[in-house]
PDB file of C-alpha atoms in Angstrom:
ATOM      1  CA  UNK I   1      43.195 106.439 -92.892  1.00  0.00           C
ATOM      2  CA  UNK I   2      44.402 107.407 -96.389  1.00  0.00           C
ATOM      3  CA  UNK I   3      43.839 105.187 -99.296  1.00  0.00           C
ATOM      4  CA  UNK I   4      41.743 102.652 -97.281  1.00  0.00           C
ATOM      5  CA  UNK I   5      39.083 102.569 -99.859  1.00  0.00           C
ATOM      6  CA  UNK I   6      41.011 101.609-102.340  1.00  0.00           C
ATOM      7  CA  UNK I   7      42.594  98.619-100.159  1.00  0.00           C
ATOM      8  CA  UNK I   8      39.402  97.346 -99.442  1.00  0.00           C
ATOM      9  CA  UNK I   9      38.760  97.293-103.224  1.00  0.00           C
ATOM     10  CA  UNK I  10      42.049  95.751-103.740  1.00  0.00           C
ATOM     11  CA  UNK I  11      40.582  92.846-100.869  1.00  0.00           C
ATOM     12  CA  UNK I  12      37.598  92.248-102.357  1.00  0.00           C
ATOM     13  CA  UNK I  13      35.713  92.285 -99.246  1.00  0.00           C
ATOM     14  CA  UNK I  14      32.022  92.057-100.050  1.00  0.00           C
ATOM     15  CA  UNK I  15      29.268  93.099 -97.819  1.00  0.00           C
ATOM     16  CA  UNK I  16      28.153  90.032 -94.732  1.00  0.00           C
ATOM     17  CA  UNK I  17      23.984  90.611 -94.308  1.00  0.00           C
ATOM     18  CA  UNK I  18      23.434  88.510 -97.487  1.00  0.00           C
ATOM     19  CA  UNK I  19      23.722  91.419-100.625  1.00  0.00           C
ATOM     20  CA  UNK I  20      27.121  90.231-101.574  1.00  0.00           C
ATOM     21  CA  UNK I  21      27.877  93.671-102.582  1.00  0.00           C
ATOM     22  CA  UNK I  22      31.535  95.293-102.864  1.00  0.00           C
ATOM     23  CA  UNK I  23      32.140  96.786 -99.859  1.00  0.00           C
ATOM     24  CA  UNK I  24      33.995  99.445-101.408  1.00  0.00           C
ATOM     25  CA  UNK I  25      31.860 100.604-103.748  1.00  0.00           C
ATOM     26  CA  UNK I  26      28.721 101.839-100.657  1.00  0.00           C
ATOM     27  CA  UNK I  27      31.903 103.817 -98.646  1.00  0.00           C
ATOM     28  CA  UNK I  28      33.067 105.404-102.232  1.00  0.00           C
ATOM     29  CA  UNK I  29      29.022 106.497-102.572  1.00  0.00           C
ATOM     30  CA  UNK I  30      28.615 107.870 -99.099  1.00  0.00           C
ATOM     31  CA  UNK I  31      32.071 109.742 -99.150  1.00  0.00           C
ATOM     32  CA  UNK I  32      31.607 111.561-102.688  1.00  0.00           C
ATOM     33  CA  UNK I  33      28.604 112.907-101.746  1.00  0.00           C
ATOM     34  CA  UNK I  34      28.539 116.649-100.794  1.00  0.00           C
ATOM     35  CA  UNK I  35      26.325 116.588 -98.028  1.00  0.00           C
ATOM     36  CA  UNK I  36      27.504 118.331 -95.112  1.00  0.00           C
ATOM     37  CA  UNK I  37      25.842 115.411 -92.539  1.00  0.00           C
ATOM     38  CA  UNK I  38      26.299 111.936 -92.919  1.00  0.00           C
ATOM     39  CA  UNK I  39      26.312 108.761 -90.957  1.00  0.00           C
ATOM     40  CA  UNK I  40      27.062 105.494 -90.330  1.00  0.00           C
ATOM     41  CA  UNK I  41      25.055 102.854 -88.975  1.00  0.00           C
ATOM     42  CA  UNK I  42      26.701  99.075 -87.828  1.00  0.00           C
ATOM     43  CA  UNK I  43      23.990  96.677 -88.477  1.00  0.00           C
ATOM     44  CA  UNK I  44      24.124  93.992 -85.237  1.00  0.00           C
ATOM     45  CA  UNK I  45      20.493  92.914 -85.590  1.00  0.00           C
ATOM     46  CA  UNK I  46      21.253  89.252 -86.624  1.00  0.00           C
ATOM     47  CA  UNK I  47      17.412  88.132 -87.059  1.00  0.00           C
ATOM     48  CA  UNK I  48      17.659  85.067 -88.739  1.00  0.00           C
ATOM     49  CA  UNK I  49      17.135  82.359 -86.544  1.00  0.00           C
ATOM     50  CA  UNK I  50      19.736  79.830 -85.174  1.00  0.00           C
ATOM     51  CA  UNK I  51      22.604  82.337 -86.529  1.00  0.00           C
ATOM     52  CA  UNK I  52      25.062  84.081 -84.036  1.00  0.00           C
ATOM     53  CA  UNK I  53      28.049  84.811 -85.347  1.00  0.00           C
ATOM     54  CA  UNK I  54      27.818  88.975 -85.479  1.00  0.00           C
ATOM     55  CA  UNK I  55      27.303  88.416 -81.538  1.00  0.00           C
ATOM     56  CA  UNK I  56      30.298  85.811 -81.464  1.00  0.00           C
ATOM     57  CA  UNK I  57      32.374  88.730 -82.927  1.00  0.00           C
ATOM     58  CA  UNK I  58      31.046  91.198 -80.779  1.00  0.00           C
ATOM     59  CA  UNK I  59      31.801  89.203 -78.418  1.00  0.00           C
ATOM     60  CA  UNK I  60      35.302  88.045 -78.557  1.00  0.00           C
ATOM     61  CA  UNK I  61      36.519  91.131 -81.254  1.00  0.00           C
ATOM     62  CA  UNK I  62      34.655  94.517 -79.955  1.00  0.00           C
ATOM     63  CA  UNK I  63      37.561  96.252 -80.059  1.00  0.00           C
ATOM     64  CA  UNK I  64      38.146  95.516 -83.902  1.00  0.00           C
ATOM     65  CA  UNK I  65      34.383  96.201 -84.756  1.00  0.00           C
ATOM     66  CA  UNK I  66      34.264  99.343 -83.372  1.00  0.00           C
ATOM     67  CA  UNK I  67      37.906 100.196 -84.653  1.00  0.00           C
ATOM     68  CA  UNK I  68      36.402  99.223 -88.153  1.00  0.00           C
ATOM     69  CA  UNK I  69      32.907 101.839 -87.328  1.00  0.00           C
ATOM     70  CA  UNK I  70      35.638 104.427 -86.690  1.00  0.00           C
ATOM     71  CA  UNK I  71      37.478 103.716 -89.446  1.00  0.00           C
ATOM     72  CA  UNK I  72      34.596 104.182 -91.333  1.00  0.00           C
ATOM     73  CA  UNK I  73      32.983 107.637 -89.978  1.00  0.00           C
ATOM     74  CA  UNK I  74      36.537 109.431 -90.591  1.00  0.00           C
ATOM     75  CA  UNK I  75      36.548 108.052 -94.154  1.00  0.00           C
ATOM     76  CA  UNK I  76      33.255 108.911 -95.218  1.00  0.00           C
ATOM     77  CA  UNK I  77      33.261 112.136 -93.361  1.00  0.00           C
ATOM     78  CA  UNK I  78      30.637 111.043 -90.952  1.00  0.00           C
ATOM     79  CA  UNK I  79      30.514 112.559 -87.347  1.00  0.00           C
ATOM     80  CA  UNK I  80      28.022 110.199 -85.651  1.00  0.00           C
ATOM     81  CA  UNK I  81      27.892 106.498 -85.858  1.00  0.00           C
ATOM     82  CA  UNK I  82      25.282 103.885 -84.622  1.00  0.00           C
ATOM     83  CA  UNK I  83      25.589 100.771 -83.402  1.00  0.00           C
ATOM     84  CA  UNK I  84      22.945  98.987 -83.603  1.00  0.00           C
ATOM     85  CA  UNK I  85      22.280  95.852 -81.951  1.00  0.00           C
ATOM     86  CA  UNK I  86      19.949  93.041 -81.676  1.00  0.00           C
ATOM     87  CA  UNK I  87      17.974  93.002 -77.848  1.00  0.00           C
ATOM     88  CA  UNK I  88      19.909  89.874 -76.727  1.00  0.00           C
ATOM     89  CA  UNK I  89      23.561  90.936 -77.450  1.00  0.00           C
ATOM     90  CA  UNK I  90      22.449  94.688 -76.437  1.00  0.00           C
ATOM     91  CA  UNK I  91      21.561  93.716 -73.252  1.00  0.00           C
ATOM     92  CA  UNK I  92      24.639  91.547 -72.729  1.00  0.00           C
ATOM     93  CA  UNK I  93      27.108  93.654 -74.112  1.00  0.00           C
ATOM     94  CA  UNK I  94      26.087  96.801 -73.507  1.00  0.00           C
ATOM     95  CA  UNK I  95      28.422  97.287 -70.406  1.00  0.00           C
ATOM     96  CA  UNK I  96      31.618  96.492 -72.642  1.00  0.00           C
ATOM     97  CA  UNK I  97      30.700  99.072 -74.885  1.00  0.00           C
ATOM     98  CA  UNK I  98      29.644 101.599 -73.451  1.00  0.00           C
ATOM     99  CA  UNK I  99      33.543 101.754 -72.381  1.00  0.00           C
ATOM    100  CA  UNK I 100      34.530 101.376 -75.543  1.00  0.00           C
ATOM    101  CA  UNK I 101      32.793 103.801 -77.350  1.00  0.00           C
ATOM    102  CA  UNK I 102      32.251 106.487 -74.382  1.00  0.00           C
ATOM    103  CA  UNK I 103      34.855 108.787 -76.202  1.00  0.00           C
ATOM    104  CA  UNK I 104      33.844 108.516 -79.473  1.00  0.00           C
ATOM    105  CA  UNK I 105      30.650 109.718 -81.305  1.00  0.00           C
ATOM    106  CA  UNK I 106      29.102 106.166 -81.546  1.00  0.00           C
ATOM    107  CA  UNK I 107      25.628 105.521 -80.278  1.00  0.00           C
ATOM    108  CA  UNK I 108      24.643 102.240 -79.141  1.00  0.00           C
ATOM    109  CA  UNK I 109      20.563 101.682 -80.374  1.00  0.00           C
ATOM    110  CA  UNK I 110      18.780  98.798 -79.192  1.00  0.00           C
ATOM    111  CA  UNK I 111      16.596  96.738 -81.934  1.00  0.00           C
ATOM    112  CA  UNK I 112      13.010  95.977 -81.235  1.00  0.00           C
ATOM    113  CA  UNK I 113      11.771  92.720 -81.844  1.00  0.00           C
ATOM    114  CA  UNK I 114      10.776  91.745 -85.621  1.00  0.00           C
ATOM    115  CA  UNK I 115      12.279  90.166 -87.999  1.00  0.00           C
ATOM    116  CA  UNK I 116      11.644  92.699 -90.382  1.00  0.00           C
ATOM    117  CA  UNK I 117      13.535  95.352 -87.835  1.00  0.00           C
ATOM    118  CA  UNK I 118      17.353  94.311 -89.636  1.00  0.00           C
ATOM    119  CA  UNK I 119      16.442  96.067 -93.116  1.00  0.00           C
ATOM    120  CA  UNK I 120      18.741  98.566 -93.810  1.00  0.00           C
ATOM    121  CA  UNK I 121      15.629 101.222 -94.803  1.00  0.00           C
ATOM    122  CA  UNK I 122      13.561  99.690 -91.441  1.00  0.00           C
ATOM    123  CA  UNK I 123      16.198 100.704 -89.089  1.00  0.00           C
ATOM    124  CA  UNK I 124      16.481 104.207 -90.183  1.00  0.00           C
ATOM    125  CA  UNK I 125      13.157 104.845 -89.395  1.00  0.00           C
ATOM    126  CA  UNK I 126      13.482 103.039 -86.156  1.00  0.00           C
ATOM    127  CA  UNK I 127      16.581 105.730 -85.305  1.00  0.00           C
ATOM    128  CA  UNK I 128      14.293 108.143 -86.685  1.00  0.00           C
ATOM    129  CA  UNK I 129      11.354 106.948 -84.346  1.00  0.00           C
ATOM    130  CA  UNK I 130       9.448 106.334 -87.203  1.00  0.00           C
ATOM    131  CA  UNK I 131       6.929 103.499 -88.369  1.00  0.00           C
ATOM    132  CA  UNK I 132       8.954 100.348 -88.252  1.00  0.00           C
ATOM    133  CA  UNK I 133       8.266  99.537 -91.858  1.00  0.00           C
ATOM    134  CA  UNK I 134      10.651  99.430 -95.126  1.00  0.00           C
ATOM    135  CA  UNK I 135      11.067 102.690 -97.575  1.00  0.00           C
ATOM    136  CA  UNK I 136      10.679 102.013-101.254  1.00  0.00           C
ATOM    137  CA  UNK I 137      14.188 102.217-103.025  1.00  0.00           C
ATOM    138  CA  UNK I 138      15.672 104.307-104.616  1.00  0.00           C
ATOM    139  CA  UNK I 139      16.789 106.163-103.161  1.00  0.00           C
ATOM    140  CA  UNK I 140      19.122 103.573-101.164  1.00  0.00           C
ATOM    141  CA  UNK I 141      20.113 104.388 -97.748  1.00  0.00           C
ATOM    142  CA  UNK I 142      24.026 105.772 -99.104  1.00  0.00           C
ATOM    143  CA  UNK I 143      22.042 108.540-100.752  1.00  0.00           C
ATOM    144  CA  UNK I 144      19.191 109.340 -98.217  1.00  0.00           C
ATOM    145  CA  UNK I 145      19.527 107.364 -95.119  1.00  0.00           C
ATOM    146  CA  UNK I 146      19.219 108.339 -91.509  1.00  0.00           C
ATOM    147  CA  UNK I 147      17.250 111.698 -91.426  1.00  0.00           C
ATOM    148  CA  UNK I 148      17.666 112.200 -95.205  1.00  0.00           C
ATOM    149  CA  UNK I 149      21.072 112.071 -94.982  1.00  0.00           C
ATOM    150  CA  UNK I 150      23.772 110.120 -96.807  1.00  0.00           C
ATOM    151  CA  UNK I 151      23.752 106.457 -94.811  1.00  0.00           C
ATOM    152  CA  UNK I 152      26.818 104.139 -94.986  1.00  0.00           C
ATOM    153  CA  UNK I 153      24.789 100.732 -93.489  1.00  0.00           C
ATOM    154  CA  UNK I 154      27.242  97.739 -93.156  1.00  0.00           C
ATOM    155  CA  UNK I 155      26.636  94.201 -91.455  1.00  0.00           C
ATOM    156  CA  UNK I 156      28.785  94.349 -88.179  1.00  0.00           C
ATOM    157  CA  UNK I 157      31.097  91.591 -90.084  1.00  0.00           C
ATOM    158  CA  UNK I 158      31.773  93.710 -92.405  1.00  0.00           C
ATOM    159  CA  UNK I 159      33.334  96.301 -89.663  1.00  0.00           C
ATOM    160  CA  UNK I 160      35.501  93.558 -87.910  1.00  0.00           C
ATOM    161  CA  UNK I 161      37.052  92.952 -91.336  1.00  0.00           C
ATOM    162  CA  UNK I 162      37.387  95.990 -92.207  1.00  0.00           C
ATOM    163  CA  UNK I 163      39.875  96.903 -89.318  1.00  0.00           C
ATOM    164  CA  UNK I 164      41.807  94.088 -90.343  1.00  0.00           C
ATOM    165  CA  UNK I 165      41.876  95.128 -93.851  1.00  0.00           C
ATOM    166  CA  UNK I 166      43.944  98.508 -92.306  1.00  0.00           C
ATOM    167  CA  UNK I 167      45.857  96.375 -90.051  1.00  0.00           C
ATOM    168  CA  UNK I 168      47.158  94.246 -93.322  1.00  0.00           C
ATOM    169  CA  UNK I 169      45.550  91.288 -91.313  1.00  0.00           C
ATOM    170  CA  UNK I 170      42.815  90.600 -93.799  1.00  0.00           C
ATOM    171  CA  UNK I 171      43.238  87.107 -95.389  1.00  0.00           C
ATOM    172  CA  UNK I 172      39.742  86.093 -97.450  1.00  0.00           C
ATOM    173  CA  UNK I 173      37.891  84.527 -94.702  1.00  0.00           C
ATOM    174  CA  UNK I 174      35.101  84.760 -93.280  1.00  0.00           C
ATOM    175  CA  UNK I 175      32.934  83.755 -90.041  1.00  0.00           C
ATOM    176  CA  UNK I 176      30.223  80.448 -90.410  1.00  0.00           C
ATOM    177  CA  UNK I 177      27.661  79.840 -88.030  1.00  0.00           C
ATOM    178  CA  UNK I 178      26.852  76.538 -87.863  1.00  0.00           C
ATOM    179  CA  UNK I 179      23.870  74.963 -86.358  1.00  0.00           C
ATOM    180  CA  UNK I 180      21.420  72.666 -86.086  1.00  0.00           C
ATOM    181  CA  UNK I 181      22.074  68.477 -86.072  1.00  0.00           C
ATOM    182  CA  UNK I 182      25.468  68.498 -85.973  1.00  0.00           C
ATOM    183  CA  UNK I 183      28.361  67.624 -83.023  1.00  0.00           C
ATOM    184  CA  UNK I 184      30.452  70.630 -83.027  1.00  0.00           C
ATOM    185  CA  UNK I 185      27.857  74.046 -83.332  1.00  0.00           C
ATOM    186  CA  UNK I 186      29.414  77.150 -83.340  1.00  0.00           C
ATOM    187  CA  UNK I 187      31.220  79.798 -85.392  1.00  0.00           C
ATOM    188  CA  UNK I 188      34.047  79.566 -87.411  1.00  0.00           C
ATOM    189  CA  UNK I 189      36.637  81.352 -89.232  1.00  0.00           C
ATOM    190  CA  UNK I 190      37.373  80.128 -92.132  1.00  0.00           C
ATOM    191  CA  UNK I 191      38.395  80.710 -95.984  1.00  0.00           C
ATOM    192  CA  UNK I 192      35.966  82.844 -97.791  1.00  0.00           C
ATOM    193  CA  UNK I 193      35.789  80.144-101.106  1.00  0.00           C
ATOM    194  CA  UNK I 194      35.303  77.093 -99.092  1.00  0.00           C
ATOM    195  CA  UNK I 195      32.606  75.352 -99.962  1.00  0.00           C
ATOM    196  CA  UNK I 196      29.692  74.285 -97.985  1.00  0.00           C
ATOM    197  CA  UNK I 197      30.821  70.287 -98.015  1.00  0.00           C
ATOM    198  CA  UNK I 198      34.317  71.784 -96.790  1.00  0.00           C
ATOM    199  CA  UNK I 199      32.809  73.780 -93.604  1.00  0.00           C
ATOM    200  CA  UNK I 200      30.843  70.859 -92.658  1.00  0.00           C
ATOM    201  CA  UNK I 201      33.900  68.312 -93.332  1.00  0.00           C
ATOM    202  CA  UNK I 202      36.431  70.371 -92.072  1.00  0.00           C
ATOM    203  CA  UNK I 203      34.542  71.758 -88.771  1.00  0.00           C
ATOM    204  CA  UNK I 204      33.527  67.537 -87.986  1.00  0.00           C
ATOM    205  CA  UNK I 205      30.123  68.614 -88.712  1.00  0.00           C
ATOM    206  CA  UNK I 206      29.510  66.645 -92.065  1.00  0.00           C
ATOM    207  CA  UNK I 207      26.555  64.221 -91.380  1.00  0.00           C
ATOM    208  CA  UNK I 208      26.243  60.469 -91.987  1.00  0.00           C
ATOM    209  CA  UNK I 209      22.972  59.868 -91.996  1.00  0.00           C
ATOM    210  CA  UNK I 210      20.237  61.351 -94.687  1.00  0.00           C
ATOM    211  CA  UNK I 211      20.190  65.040 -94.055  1.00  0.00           C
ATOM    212  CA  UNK I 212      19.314  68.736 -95.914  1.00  0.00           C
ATOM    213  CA  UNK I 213      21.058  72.053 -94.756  1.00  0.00           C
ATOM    214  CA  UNK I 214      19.240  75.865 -94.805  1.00  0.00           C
ATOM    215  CA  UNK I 215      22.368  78.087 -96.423  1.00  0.00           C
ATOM    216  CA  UNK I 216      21.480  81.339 -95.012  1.00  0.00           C
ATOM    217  CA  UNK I 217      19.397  81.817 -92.361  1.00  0.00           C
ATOM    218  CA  UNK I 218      16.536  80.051 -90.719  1.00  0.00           C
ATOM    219  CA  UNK I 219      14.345  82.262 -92.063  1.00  0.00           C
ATOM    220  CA  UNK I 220      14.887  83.105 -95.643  1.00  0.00           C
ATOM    221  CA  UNK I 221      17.786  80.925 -96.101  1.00  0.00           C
ATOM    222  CA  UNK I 222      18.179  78.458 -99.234  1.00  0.00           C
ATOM    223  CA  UNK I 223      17.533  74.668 -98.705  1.00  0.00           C
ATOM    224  CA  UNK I 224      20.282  72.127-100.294  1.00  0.00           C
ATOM    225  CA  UNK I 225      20.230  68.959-100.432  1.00  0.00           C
ATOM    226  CA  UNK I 226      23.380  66.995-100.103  1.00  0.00           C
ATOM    227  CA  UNK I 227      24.059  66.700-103.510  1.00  0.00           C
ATOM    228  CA  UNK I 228      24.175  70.734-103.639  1.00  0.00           C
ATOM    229  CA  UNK I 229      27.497  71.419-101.138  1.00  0.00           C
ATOM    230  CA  UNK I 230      29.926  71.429-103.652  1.00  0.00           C
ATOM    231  CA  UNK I 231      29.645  75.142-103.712  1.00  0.00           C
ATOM    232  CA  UNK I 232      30.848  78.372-101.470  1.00  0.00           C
ATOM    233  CA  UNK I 233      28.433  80.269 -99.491  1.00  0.00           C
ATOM    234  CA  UNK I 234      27.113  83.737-101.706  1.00  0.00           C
ATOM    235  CA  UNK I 235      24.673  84.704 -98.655  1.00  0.00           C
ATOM    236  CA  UNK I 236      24.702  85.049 -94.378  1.00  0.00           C
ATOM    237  CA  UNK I 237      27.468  82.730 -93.151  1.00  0.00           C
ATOM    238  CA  UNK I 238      24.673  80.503 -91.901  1.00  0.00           C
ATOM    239  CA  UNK I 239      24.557  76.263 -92.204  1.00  0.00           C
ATOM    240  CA  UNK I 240      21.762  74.498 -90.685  1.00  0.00           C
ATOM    241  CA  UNK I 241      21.397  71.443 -91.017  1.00  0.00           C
ATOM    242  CA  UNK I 242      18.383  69.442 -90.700  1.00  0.00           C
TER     243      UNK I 242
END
């Protein structure tokens, strides 16, 4: 699609694993390079505990994610894709897309187990079969990736909204996952600005009793104390509260 770089600059979509980083910016790296190979990889690990919304979109939205991966190889110049999932969803999903992507060059990769297996440098050794350990950066995956190659590596959020972006559907949201001590777990779509109080408030999961959320992840993620929610999420679309 023509031009879709610069609409997803104009959206200021920014990347879903955490980073923040404009979305635009990694696809305008990967496509102005000159190599002759490139690829793209459509991260689906989801390793931080008590988060699910990549598989929620998976899910429900396959069709979009994988409209958004091939979207993504044609506009980088990329002729093979991986998707690469986390064991769980892999193992449940993998029927679905298998008929999905059977006619186009997408490869679906099963992550081992390890947390450390959802870094961007980790899994291209892992498609590599290499050591399942980080690279040291630079260079960043968008200038030697995959096999040396130029990488584009994008949370599979990130894919879902961008086929929505081409679709003129995208409107500044974003999906929550919200877990934890609360009445109504789950994942939601909601504004991309609203704050942490507002997800929990809006969603009927705001707690009345003395309580402390994890923004983030249940690994790495931030803790907050109540006092703290007056302020959007800049990580993973991840509330937990405790």
């Amino acid at each position: 699609m023509r031009g879709l770089i610069r609409k997803i600059k104009k959206s200021r979509l920014l990347g879903m694993s955490g980073s923040s980083f404009p979305v635009w910016l990694k696809w305008k790296k990967v496509k102005g390079s000159k190599a002759k190979i490139k690829y793209v990889v459509c991260n689906g690990a989801e390793g931080e505990l008590k988060t699910q919304k990549d598989y929620y979109i998976l899910k429900h939205y396959p069709k979009d994610v994988i409209f958004g991966i091939k979207l993504a190889l044609e506009t980088v110049g990329a002729k093979t894709g991986f998707l690469y999932l986390n064991k769980k969803y892999y193992r449940k999903l993998k029927p679905k897309l298998i008929k999905l992507t059977h006619h186009l060059p997408i490869e679906l990769f099963e992550k081992p187990e390890g947390y450390l297996n959802g870094e961007e440098t980790v899994i291209c050794n892992i498609i590599e079969t290499k050591a399942k350990e980080p690279r040291v950066k630079p260079p960043l995956p968008a200038e030697a990736g995959v096999f040396g190659k130029p990488t584009l590596i994008n949370n599979l959020e990130t894919f879902y909204w961008v086929s929505k972006i081409a679709k003129n559907q995208y409107n500044y949201e974003r999906f929550y996952s919200i877990a934890g001590k609360v009445k109504q777990k789950g994942v939601y779509k909601l504004p991309f600005d609203f704050t942490i109080r507002d997800i929990l408030t809006i969603t009927g999961n705001r707690p009345w009793f003395d309580f402390f959320v994890q923004v983030g992840g249940g690994a790495s993620g931030e803790i907050l104390l109540p006092n703290e929610l007056d302020r959007p999420i800049t990580s993973l679309g991840s509330i937990i509260v405790y």
